[in-house]
Short mmCIF file of C-alpha atoms and ligand atoms in Angstrom, two decimals:
data_model
loop_
_atom_site.label_atom_id
_atom_site.label_comp_id
_atom_site.label_asym_id
_atom_site.label_seq_id
_atom_site.Cartn_x
_atom_site.Cartn_y
_atom_site.Cartn_z
CA MET A 1 -0.03 0.10 0.05
CA LYS A 2 1.09 3.74 -0.84
CA LYS A 3 2.36 5.49 2.32
CA LYS A 4 0.09 8.30 3.07
CA ILE A 5 1.42 11.68 3.84
CA LEU A 6 -0.90 14.22 5.55
CA VAL A 7 0.37 18.15 4.91
CA THR A 8 -1.67 20.47 6.45
CA GLY A 9 -1.45 24.30 5.51
CA GLY A 10 -1.23 22.80 1.76
CA ALA A 11 -2.99 25.79 0.33
CA GLY A 12 -0.87 28.27 1.60
CA PHE A 13 2.64 29.65 0.46
CA ILE A 14 5.27 27.25 1.97
CA GLY A 15 2.83 24.34 2.34
CA GLY A 16 1.52 24.71 -1.13
CA ASN A 17 5.04 24.46 -2.66
CA PHE A 18 5.78 21.59 -0.50
CA VAL A 19 2.61 19.58 -1.85
CA GLN A 20 3.74 20.34 -5.43
CA PHE A 21 7.50 19.25 -4.63
CA MET A 22 6.15 16.00 -2.90
CA VAL A 23 3.21 15.16 -5.49
CA ASN A 24 5.88 15.20 -8.29
CA LYS A 25 8.99 14.03 -6.55
CA TYR A 26 7.06 10.93 -4.90
CA PRO A 27 4.25 9.10 -7.30
CA GLU A 28 4.80 6.17 -4.56
CA TYR A 29 3.24 8.22 -1.95
CA GLU A 30 -0.31 9.44 -1.45
CA ILE A 31 -0.48 13.31 -0.35
CA PHE A 32 -3.25 14.68 1.32
CA ASN A 33 -3.57 18.50 1.53
CA LEU A 34 -5.40 19.48 4.50
CA ASP A 35 -6.42 23.29 4.74
CA LEU A 36 -9.14 25.56 6.09
CA LEU A 37 -8.76 27.92 3.02
CA THR A 38 -8.56 31.07 5.45
CA TYR A 39 -7.55 34.31 3.88
CA ALA A 40 -4.16 32.67 3.08
CA GLY A 41 -5.14 29.54 1.51
CA ASP A 42 -5.92 29.19 -2.06
CA LEU A 43 -6.32 26.24 -4.08
CA THR A 44 -5.76 27.65 -7.85
CA LYS A 45 -2.25 27.24 -7.18
CA HIS A 46 -2.57 23.71 -7.60
CA LYS A 47 -4.33 23.64 -10.81
CA ASP A 48 -1.17 21.53 -12.34
CA ILE A 49 -1.57 18.83 -9.93
CA GLU A 50 -5.14 18.66 -8.73
CA LEU A 51 -5.87 15.67 -11.03
CA GLU A 52 -2.89 13.67 -9.95
CA SER A 53 -4.02 10.56 -8.59
CA ASN A 54 -1.63 10.83 -5.56
CA TYR A 55 -3.01 14.14 -4.55
CA HIS A 56 -6.06 14.60 -2.28
CA PHE A 57 -7.76 17.77 -0.85
CA ILE A 58 -9.35 17.93 2.53
CA LYS A 59 -11.20 20.78 3.84
CA ALA A 60 -10.57 21.09 7.52
CA ASP A 61 -9.94 23.01 10.72
CA ILE A 62 -6.98 21.64 12.53
CA SER A 63 -8.60 23.04 15.86
CA ASP A 64 -11.81 20.81 15.32
CA ARG A 65 -10.84 17.88 17.25
CA LYS A 66 -13.70 15.66 16.31
CA ARG A 67 -13.10 16.25 12.61
CA ILE A 68 -9.46 15.51 12.87
CA THR A 69 -10.03 12.70 15.28
CA ASP A 70 -12.18 11.03 12.92
CA LEU A 71 -10.14 11.58 10.02
CA PHE A 72 -6.78 10.19 11.19
CA GLU A 73 -9.02 7.07 12.22
CA GLN A 74 -10.24 7.00 9.00
CA GLU A 75 -7.22 7.55 6.86
CA LYS A 76 -4.38 5.90 9.05
CA PHE A 77 -1.67 8.19 7.81
CA ASP A 78 1.80 7.45 7.90
CA TYR A 79 3.21 10.82 8.04
CA VAL A 80 2.25 14.37 9.04
CA VAL A 81 4.22 17.49 8.04
CA HIS A 82 2.48 20.37 9.87
CA PHE A 83 2.30 23.70 8.13
CA ALA A 84 -1.22 25.06 9.01
CA ALA A 85 -0.89 28.29 11.10
CA GLU A 86 -1.66 31.92 11.14
CA SER A 87 1.45 33.32 10.15
CA HIS A 88 1.58 37.00 9.65
CA VAL A 89 3.43 38.94 12.56
CA ASP A 90 1.46 41.94 11.99
CA ARG A 91 -1.85 40.06 11.78
CA SER A 92 -0.99 39.01 15.46
CA ILE A 93 -0.39 42.38 16.74
CA ILE A 94 -3.73 43.42 15.41
CA ASN A 95 -5.76 40.15 16.68
CA PRO A 96 -3.63 37.56 18.84
CA GLU A 97 -6.04 35.37 19.82
CA ILE A 98 -6.81 33.43 16.22
CA PHE A 99 -3.15 32.61 16.77
CA VAL A 100 -3.35 31.06 20.02
CA ILE A 101 -6.37 28.95 18.58
CA THR A 102 -4.79 27.73 15.61
CA ASN A 103 -1.01 27.59 16.10
CA ILE A 104 -1.16 26.38 19.68
CA LEU A 105 -4.65 24.40 20.25
CA GLY A 106 -4.45 23.36 16.49
CA THR A 107 -1.07 21.62 17.05
CA GLN A 108 -2.13 20.00 20.06
CA VAL A 109 -5.26 18.34 18.55
CA LEU A 110 -3.00 17.09 15.71
CA LEU A 111 -0.54 15.74 18.15
CA ASP A 112 -3.35 13.67 20.04
CA ALA A 113 -4.54 12.46 16.74
CA ALA A 114 -0.99 11.36 15.57
CA LYS A 115 -0.48 9.65 19.13
CA ALA A 116 -3.54 7.77 19.05
CA ASN A 117 -2.69 6.24 15.60
CA ASN A 118 0.96 5.58 15.90
CA ILE A 119 2.21 7.56 12.97
CA THR A 120 5.82 7.00 11.90
CA LYS A 121 6.83 10.99 12.06
CA PHE A 122 5.30 14.28 12.93
CA VAL A 123 7.18 17.02 11.14
CA HIS A 124 6.46 20.33 12.99
CA VAL A 125 7.23 22.98 10.66
CA SER A 126 8.20 26.08 12.96
CA THR A 127 10.53 29.37 12.69
CA ASP A 128 13.66 31.06 13.77
CA GLU A 129 11.38 33.57 15.38
CA VAL A 130 10.83 31.60 18.54
CA TYR A 131 14.43 32.40 19.23
CA GLY A 132 13.56 35.92 19.53
CA GLU A 133 16.04 38.74 18.18
CA LEU A 134 19.71 38.94 17.69
CA ASP A 135 21.87 42.12 17.69
CA PHE A 136 23.78 43.31 14.69
CA ASP A 137 26.96 41.43 15.66
CA PRO A 138 27.40 39.49 12.04
CA THR A 139 29.27 36.64 14.14
CA THR A 140 26.15 35.65 16.11
CA PHE A 141 23.91 33.34 14.94
CA PHE A 142 20.69 31.09 16.32
CA THR A 143 21.91 27.34 16.72
CA GLU A 144 19.11 24.87 18.12
CA ASN A 145 20.59 25.53 21.44
CA THR A 146 19.59 29.11 21.43
CA PRO A 147 16.99 29.55 24.31
CA LEU A 148 13.39 30.35 23.08
CA GLN A 149 12.49 34.11 23.73
CA PRO A 150 9.70 35.09 21.16
CA ASN A 151 8.51 38.73 21.23
CA SER A 152 5.51 38.84 19.09
CA PRO A 153 2.05 37.04 19.51
CA TYR A 154 2.96 35.05 16.47
CA SER A 155 6.33 33.84 17.65
CA ALA A 156 5.19 33.11 20.78
CA SER A 157 2.30 31.06 19.60
CA LYS A 158 4.96 28.92 17.39
CA ALA A 159 7.20 28.65 20.22
CA SER A 160 4.21 27.33 22.46
CA SER A 161 3.45 24.84 19.68
CA ASP A 162 7.21 23.98 19.74
CA PHE A 163 7.14 23.35 23.40
CA MET A 164 3.89 21.13 23.02
CA VAL A 165 5.66 19.06 20.18
CA ARG A 166 8.38 18.51 22.21
CA ALA A 167 6.51 17.55 25.23
CA TYR A 168 4.60 14.69 23.07
CA TYR A 169 8.14 13.25 22.30
CA GLU A 170 9.62 13.43 25.89
CA THR A 171 6.25 12.21 27.34
CA PHE A 172 4.74 9.79 24.97
CA LYS A 173 7.61 9.13 22.72
CA LEU A 174 5.89 10.42 19.59
CA PRO A 175 8.48 10.12 16.83
CA VAL A 176 8.56 13.91 16.13
CA ASN A 177 11.26 16.58 14.52
CA ILE A 178 10.90 20.24 14.63
CA THR A 179 12.20 22.43 11.94
CA ARG A 180 13.00 26.37 12.27
CA CYS A 181 13.49 28.15 9.32
CA SER A 182 14.43 31.67 8.52
CA ASN A 183 12.17 34.18 6.27
CA ASN A 184 11.14 32.41 3.24
CA TYR A 185 10.50 33.83 -0.44
CA GLY A 186 9.61 32.75 -3.88
CA PRO A 187 6.31 31.75 -5.74
CA PHE A 188 2.90 32.09 -4.27
CA HIS A 189 3.99 34.07 -1.29
CA PHE A 190 1.07 35.97 -0.21
CA PRO A 191 1.40 39.61 -1.13
CA GLU A 192 1.29 40.93 2.62
CA LYS A 193 4.70 39.90 3.41
CA LEU A 194 7.58 42.28 2.60
CA ILE A 195 9.01 40.73 -0.59
CA PRO A 196 5.80 39.94 -2.63
CA LEU A 197 4.13 43.23 -0.99
CA THR A 198 7.02 45.22 -2.66
CA ILE A 199 7.04 43.41 -5.76
CA SER A 200 3.14 43.79 -6.43
CA ARG A 201 3.40 47.42 -5.36
CA VAL A 202 6.38 48.47 -7.53
CA LEU A 203 4.52 46.99 -10.17
CA ASN A 204 1.52 48.94 -9.59
CA ASN A 205 3.56 51.83 -9.05
CA GLN A 206 2.72 52.31 -5.47
CA LYS A 207 4.58 53.49 -2.50
CA VAL A 208 6.44 50.59 -0.35
CA PRO A 209 6.21 51.01 3.35
CA ILE A 210 9.43 50.10 5.07
CA TYR A 211 8.75 49.99 8.74
CA GLY A 212 11.34 51.91 10.86
CA ASN A 213 14.50 53.00 9.54
CA GLY A 214 14.84 49.62 7.22
CA LYS A 215 17.99 48.64 8.90
CA ASN A 216 16.47 45.37 10.37
CA ILE A 217 17.87 42.36 9.03
CA ARG A 218 16.03 38.90 7.88
CA ASP A 219 17.89 35.80 6.68
CA TRP A 220 16.09 35.01 3.19
CA LEU A 221 15.72 31.52 2.07
CA HIS A 222 14.25 30.26 -1.16
CA VAL A 223 11.25 28.43 -0.58
CA LEU A 224 12.34 25.27 -2.41
CA ASP A 225 15.45 24.89 -0.46
CA HIS A 226 12.90 25.16 2.61
CA CYS A 227 10.62 22.35 0.79
CA ALA A 228 14.12 20.08 0.06
CA ALA A 229 15.02 20.49 3.54
CA ILE A 230 11.74 19.10 5.19
CA ASP A 231 11.68 16.35 2.74
CA LEU A 232 15.20 15.37 4.30
CA VAL A 233 14.04 15.84 7.86
CA LEU A 234 10.84 13.77 6.99
CA HIS A 235 13.16 10.77 5.57
CA LYS A 236 16.57 11.35 7.52
CA GLY A 237 15.83 13.29 10.64
CA VAL A 238 16.75 11.99 14.14
CA VAL A 239 13.48 11.43 15.90
CA GLY A 240 12.96 14.05 18.88
CA GLU A 241 15.72 16.35 17.08
CA VAL A 242 15.31 20.02 16.09
CA TYR A 243 16.81 21.44 12.92
CA ASN A 244 17.62 25.08 11.95
CA VAL A 245 17.11 25.96 8.28
CA GLY A 246 18.92 28.69 6.61
CA GLY A 247 21.25 29.65 3.84
CA HIS A 248 23.33 32.80 5.31
CA ASN A 249 21.44 35.25 3.29
CA GLU A 250 21.38 38.27 5.44
CA ARG A 251 19.83 41.55 4.02
CA THR A 252 18.55 44.72 5.61
CA ASN A 253 14.87 45.20 4.66
CA LEU A 254 16.06 48.49 2.80
CA GLU A 255 18.61 46.37 0.75
CA VAL A 256 15.89 43.97 -0.11
CA VAL A 257 13.41 46.49 -1.25
CA LYS A 258 16.10 48.46 -3.41
CA THR A 259 17.11 45.23 -5.02
CA ILE A 260 13.54 44.60 -5.92
CA ILE A 261 12.70 48.40 -7.18
CA ASN A 262 16.12 48.60 -9.52
CA THR A 263 15.57 45.04 -10.72
CA LEU A 264 12.19 46.30 -12.22
CA GLY A 265 13.53 49.40 -13.27
CA LYS A 266 11.55 51.60 -11.22
CA SER A 267 12.55 54.61 -9.05
CA GLU A 268 13.72 54.30 -5.44
CA ASP A 269 11.22 57.26 -4.69
CA LEU A 270 8.63 54.57 -4.36
CA ILE A 271 9.95 53.97 -0.94
CA GLU A 272 8.10 55.40 1.97
CA PHE A 273 9.79 55.15 5.45
CA VAL A 274 6.55 54.44 7.86
CA GLU A 275 5.90 54.14 11.65
CA ASP A 276 7.73 51.07 13.16
CA ARG A 277 6.26 47.76 13.85
CA LEU A 278 5.55 47.39 17.54
CA GLY A 279 8.43 45.12 19.06
CA HIS A 280 10.36 44.71 15.93
CA ASP A 281 12.93 42.23 16.02
CA LYS A 282 16.36 43.44 14.72
CA ARG A 283 18.06 40.65 13.09
CA TYR A 284 17.57 37.08 12.60
CA ALA A 285 20.48 34.70 11.41
CA ILE A 286 20.65 30.89 11.06
CA ASP A 287 23.48 28.63 11.87
CA PRO A 288 22.32 25.79 9.54
CA THR A 289 25.29 23.38 10.17
CA LYS A 290 23.15 20.58 11.94
CA LEU A 291 21.10 20.45 8.80
CA GLU A 292 24.05 20.35 6.60
CA ASN A 293 25.67 17.60 8.48
CA LEU A 294 22.36 15.60 7.63
CA GLY A 295 23.25 16.24 3.71
CA TRP A 296 21.05 19.63 2.89
CA LYS A 297 22.45 22.55 1.49
CA PRO A 298 20.50 25.35 -0.45
CA THR A 299 20.61 25.49 -4.10
CA TYR A 300 19.61 29.30 -4.45
CA THR A 301 21.77 32.18 -3.61
CA PHE A 302 19.69 35.59 -2.91
CA GLU A 303 20.61 36.88 -5.90
CA THR A 304 19.46 34.00 -8.24
CA GLY A 305 16.37 33.33 -6.00
CA ILE A 306 15.14 36.88 -6.07
CA ALA A 307 15.63 37.16 -9.64
CA GLN A 308 13.49 33.88 -10.44
CA THR A 309 10.88 35.39 -7.88
CA ILE A 310 10.64 38.55 -9.35
CA GLN A 311 9.98 36.76 -12.76
CA TRP A 312 7.36 34.60 -11.53
CA TYR A 313 5.25 37.55 -10.06
CA LEU A 314 5.75 39.23 -13.91
CA ASP A 315 4.60 35.99 -15.41
CA ASN A 316 1.61 35.23 -12.70
CA GLN A 317 0.21 38.73 -12.12
CA GLU A 318 -3.46 37.27 -12.31
CA TRP A 319 -2.68 35.27 -9.03
CA TRP A 320 -1.69 38.01 -7.25
CA GLN A 321 -3.89 40.98 -8.79
CA GLN A 322 -6.82 38.64 -7.96
CA ILE A 323 -5.58 38.44 -4.17
CA ILE A 324 -5.00 42.31 -3.64
CA SER A 325 -8.52 43.33 -5.16
CA GLY A 326 -10.53 40.99 -2.45
CA GLU A 327 -10.67 41.24 1.56
CA TYR A 328 -7.06 41.86 1.20
CA GLN A 329 -8.06 45.73 0.72
CA GLU A 330 -9.72 45.81 4.09
CA TYR A 331 -6.60 44.50 5.58
CA PHE A 332 -4.28 46.96 3.92
CA GLU A 333 -6.54 49.74 5.10
CA MET A 334 -6.39 48.83 8.53
CA GLN A 335 -2.83 47.94 8.98
CA TYR A 336 -1.18 50.93 7.05
CA SER A 337 -3.90 54.11 6.91
CA LYS A 338 -2.38 55.41 10.08
CA LYS A 339 1.38 54.66 8.66
CA PHE A 340 1.41 56.55 5.13
P1 NAD B 1 0.70 30.96 4.83
O1 NAD B 1 -0.09 32.16 5.73
O2 NAD B 1 0.81 31.34 3.57
O3 NAD B 1 -0.15 29.63 4.79
C1 NAD B 1 -1.02 29.16 6.00
C2 NAD B 1 -2.11 27.97 5.62
O4 NAD B 1 -2.56 27.22 6.79
C3 NAD B 1 -2.92 28.60 4.74
O5 NAD B 1 -3.35 27.90 3.76
C4 NAD B 1 -4.42 28.47 5.66
O6 NAD B 1 -5.71 28.19 4.98
C5 NAD B 1 -4.17 27.40 6.45
N1 NAD B 1 -4.70 27.45 7.80
C6 NAD B 1 -4.66 28.50 8.61
N2 NAD B 1 -5.45 28.04 9.85
C7 NAD B 1 -5.92 26.81 9.55
C8 NAD B 1 -6.42 25.94 10.41
N3 NAD B 1 -7.27 26.30 11.76
N4 NAD B 1 -6.62 24.83 9.81
C9 NAD B 1 -6.24 24.34 8.68
N5 NAD B 1 -5.49 25.06 8.05
C10 NAD B 1 -5.41 26.67 8.39
O7 NAD B 1 1.81 30.37 5.92
P2 NAD B 1 3.52 30.23 5.37
O8 NAD B 1 4.15 31.34 5.34
O9 NAD B 1 3.19 29.18 4.16
O10 NAD B 1 3.94 29.20 6.53
C11 NAD B 1 3.53 27.89 6.77
C12 NAD B 1 4.35 27.41 7.96
O11 NAD B 1 5.60 27.81 8.01
C13 NAD B 1 3.77 28.06 9.35
O12 NAD B 1 3.62 27.24 10.25
C14 NAD B 1 4.75 29.25 9.53
O13 NAD B 1 4.99 29.42 10.94
C15 NAD B 1 6.15 28.41 9.14
N6 NAD B 1 7.24 29.23 8.58
C16 NAD B 1 6.87 30.31 8.01
C17 NAD B 1 8.07 31.08 7.17
C18 NAD B 1 7.88 31.93 6.19
O14 NAD B 1 8.93 32.84 6.14
N7 NAD B 1 6.71 32.44 6.03
C19 NAD B 1 9.29 30.98 7.65
C20 NAD B 1 9.85 29.80 8.50
C21 NAD B 1 8.60 29.21 9.35
P1 TYD B 2 7.67 40.01 6.78
O1 TYD B 2 7.59 39.57 5.62
O2 TYD B 2 6.20 40.38 7.59
O3 TYD B 2 8.27 38.66 7.96
P2 TYD B 2 8.62 38.57 9.46
O4 TYD B 2 8.07 39.64 10.24
O5 TYD B 2 8.01 37.25 9.50
O6 TYD B 2 10.12 38.71 9.40
O7 TYD B 2 8.60 41.22 7.54
C1 TYD B 2 10.02 41.09 7.04
C2 TYD B 2 10.77 42.28 7.36
O8 TYD B 2 10.14 43.46 6.74
C3 TYD B 2 10.23 42.82 8.86
O9 TYD B 2 11.54 43.19 9.37
C4 TYD B 2 9.11 43.76 8.73
C5 TYD B 2 9.64 44.34 7.38
N1 TYD B 2 8.57 45.08 6.73
C6 TYD B 2 8.26 46.45 6.50
O10 TYD B 2 9.42 46.94 6.49
N2 TYD B 2 7.16 46.68 5.82
C7 TYD B 2 6.22 45.73 5.56
O11 TYD B 2 4.97 46.44 5.29
C8 TYD B 2 6.00 44.73 6.07
C9 TYD B 2 4.96 43.83 5.73
C10 TYD B 2 7.18 44.40 6.55
#
């Protein structure tokens, strides 16, 4: 019988790329994409794989205990790769509660279902943001031993879910891995996050909001390098271990925005410095040595990855134009009306 892999959040950005990666790479697995289709989820991205016999979609809420329990009993999944989450820091500042429900409670519901059905491996996809922030000393990095010190409601909810996953390993011997990746970018990135927000606004000749002085640093990784890392951890990760994922691509936000504007041949006058994000983390930077020792290395540099991504947004305007003309406008108004 084919092995069954449940991917939660597979209609979102990273989960969506991962579902496509797995459906194409492993015809011998059955891939189940479970997603609630919140504002961040969309299935149009899967039009190339939706008719594949090894792809299935299930609309469900990970925090719906009865639904999830019944589903696991019925399908007997072998593996779980858990992406589903509320993922945007700015939204967590506006409304933290849904982050607690989805990211903490939803994860715990999945852990219970996985435990009751003796799954082979549960990979919990987390973030480097659980470590808090680094200062600007370029020789310091997050390792797997860095203490968790989350600063935003988003990162606090992810850190809480990480602790719950750890507890199910320590207490119940559930076979888990946790991955903590740096900021991703690439195709199908929802245009509320810095890189797709900048590309879409520059293409529409609109101002690009930079929080504070633009000197905050993020460590950028192409989403397909993240997918390959999760694939490796799923198959080769030592049970109970945490793996950091990152490719040493640190850039200030201002550098990122200028790169996009210059690549698109537009004027840097489009940049507008606006009021800073509350609790804005200064710098994230990953030490990926442990994952490299498992056999992973990234295939994109920031230069090749950002060029590919900008081209993808040029070639797929229908996808993001349709998003920014919907509910997104209300969000943009709420988030930025007092900033510009
Ligand atoms: P995303 O917001 O693009 O997608 C999240 C998906 O989860 C959406 O399809 C949404 O519909 C679904 N979802 C939300 N609530 C749900 C619920 N209650 N039940 C079922 N599905 C639900 O997020 P993303 O950027 O793809 O991030 C995916 C995961 O990776 C998250 O766990 C995030 O913390 C983690 N992560 C993200 C980054 C990044 O740079 N974006 C970096 C490291 C880790
Ligand atoms: P974001 O893409 O929201 O990811 P995260 O907060 O998870 O790192 O933001 C990346 C960086 O860009 C972060 O330092 C905040 C900054 N930023 C802006 O300057 N302006 C914006 O409009 C957004 C959305 C983010």
